[in-house]
Short mmCIF file of C-alpha atoms in Angstrom, two decimals:
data_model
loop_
_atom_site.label_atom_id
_atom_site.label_comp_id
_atom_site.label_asym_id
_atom_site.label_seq_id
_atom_site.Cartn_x
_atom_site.Cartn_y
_atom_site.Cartn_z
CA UNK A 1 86.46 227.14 111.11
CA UNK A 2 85.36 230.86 111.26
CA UNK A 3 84.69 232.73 114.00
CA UNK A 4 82.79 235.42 114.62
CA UNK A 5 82.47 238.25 117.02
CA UNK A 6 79.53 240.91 116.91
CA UNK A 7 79.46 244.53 118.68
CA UNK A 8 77.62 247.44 118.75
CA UNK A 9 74.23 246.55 120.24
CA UNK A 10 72.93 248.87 123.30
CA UNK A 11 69.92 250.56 124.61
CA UNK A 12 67.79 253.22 122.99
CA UNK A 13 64.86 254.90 122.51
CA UNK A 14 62.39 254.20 119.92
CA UNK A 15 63.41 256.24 116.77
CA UNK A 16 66.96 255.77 117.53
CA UNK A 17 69.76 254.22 116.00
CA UNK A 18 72.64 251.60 115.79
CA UNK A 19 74.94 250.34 114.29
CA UNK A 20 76.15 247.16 114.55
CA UNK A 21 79.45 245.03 113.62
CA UNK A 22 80.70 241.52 112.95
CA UNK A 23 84.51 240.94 112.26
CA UNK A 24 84.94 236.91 111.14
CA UNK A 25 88.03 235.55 111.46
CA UNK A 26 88.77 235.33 107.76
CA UNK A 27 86.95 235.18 104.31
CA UNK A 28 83.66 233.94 103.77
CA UNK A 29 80.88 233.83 101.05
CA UNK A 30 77.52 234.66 102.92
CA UNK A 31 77.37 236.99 105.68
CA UNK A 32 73.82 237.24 107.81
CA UNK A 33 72.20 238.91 110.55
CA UNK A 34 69.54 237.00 112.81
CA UNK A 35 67.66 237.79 115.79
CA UNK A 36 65.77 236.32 118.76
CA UNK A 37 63.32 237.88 120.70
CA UNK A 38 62.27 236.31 123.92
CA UNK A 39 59.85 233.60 123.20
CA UNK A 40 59.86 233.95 119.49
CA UNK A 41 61.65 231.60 116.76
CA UNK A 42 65.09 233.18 115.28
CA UNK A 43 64.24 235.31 111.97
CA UNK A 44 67.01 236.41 109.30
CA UNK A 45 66.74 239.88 108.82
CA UNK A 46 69.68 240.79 106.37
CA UNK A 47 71.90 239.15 103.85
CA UNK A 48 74.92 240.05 101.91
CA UNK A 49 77.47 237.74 100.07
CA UNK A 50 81.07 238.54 99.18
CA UNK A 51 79.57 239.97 95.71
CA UNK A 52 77.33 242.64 97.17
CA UNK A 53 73.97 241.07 96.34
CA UNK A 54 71.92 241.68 99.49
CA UNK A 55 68.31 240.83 100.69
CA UNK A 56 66.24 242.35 103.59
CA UNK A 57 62.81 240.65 105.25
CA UNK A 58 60.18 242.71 104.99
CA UNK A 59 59.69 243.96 108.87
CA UNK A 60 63.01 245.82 108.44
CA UNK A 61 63.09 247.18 104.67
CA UNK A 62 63.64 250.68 104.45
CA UNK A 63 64.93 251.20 107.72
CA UNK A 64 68.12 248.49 108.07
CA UNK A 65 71.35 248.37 106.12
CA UNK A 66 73.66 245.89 105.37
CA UNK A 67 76.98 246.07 103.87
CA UNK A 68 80.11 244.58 104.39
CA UNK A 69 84.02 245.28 104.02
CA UNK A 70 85.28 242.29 102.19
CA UNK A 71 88.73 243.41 102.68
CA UNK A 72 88.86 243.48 106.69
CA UNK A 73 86.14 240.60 106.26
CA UNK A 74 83.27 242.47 108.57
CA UNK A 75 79.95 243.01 108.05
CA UNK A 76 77.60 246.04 109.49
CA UNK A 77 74.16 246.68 110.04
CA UNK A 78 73.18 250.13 109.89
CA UNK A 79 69.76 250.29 111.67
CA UNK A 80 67.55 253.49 111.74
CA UNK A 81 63.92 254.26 113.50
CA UNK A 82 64.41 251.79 115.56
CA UNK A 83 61.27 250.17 117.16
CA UNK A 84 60.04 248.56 120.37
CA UNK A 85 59.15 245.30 118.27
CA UNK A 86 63.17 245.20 116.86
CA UNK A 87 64.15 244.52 120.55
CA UNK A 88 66.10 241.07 120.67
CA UNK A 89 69.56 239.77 120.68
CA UNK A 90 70.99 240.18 117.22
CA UNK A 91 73.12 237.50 116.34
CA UNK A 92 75.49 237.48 112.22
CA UNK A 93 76.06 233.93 111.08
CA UNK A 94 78.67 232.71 107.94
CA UNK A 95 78.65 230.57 105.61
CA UNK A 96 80.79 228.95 102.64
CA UNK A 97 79.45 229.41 99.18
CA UNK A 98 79.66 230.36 95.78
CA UNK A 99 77.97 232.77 93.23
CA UNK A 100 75.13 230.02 92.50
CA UNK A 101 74.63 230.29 96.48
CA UNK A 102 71.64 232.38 97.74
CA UNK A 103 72.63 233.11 100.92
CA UNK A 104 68.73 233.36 102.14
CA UNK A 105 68.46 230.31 101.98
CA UNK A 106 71.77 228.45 102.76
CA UNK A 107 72.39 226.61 106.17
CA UNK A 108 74.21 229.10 108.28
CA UNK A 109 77.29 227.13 110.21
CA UNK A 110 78.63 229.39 111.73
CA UNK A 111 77.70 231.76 114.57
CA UNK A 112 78.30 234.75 116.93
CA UNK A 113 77.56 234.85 120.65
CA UNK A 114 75.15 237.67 120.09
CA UNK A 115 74.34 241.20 120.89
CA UNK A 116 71.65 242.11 122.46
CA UNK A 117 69.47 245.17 120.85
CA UNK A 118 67.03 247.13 123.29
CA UNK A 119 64.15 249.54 121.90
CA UNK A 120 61.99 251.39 124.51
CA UNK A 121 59.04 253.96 124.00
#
């Protein structure tokens, strides 16, 4: 069982900036950030797994980074010009895997409680 445990998330104005962290309880392959906006399905936005190899959806390319410290097992999302559409709660998710695991597309089984991102004009 891992547990997770996000932070960082806030208010600010469109063009800001955040930077947000998830500490997991102990080692774990794939590392991802979701979010939820009100009355919208959850999207992944960002992917990393233990290895480094990282993917990005196209709505935040350019303008989000992920990376993670393997070592105190947390992973951060750096997120510049931040827009009104980003708002939502921002949850990272975990999962077990190994380096034929794309971690896009694996099942996610573990979860944070969230943190909720707000972007105004």
């Amino acid at each position: 069982q891992v547990q997770l445990m996000e932070s960082g998330g806030g208010s600010v104005q469109a063009g800001g900036s955040l930077n947000l962290s998830c500490v997991a309880s102990g080692p774990i392959y794939c590392m991802g950030w979701f979010r939820q906006a009100p009355g919208k399905e959850r999207e992944g936005i960002a992917h990393m797994d233990s290895a480094g190899d990282y993917m990005y959806t196209e709505s935040v390319k350019g303008r989000f980074t992920i990376s993670r410290d393997n070592a105190k097992h947390t992973l951060y999302l750096q997120m510049n010009n931040l827009k009104p559409e980003d708002t939502a709660m921002y949850y990272c998710a975990a999962a077990p895997g190994t380096p034929t695991t794309w971690c896009p597309l694996v099942n996610y089984n573990y979860w944070g409680r969230g943190t909720q991102v707000t972007v105004s004009l």
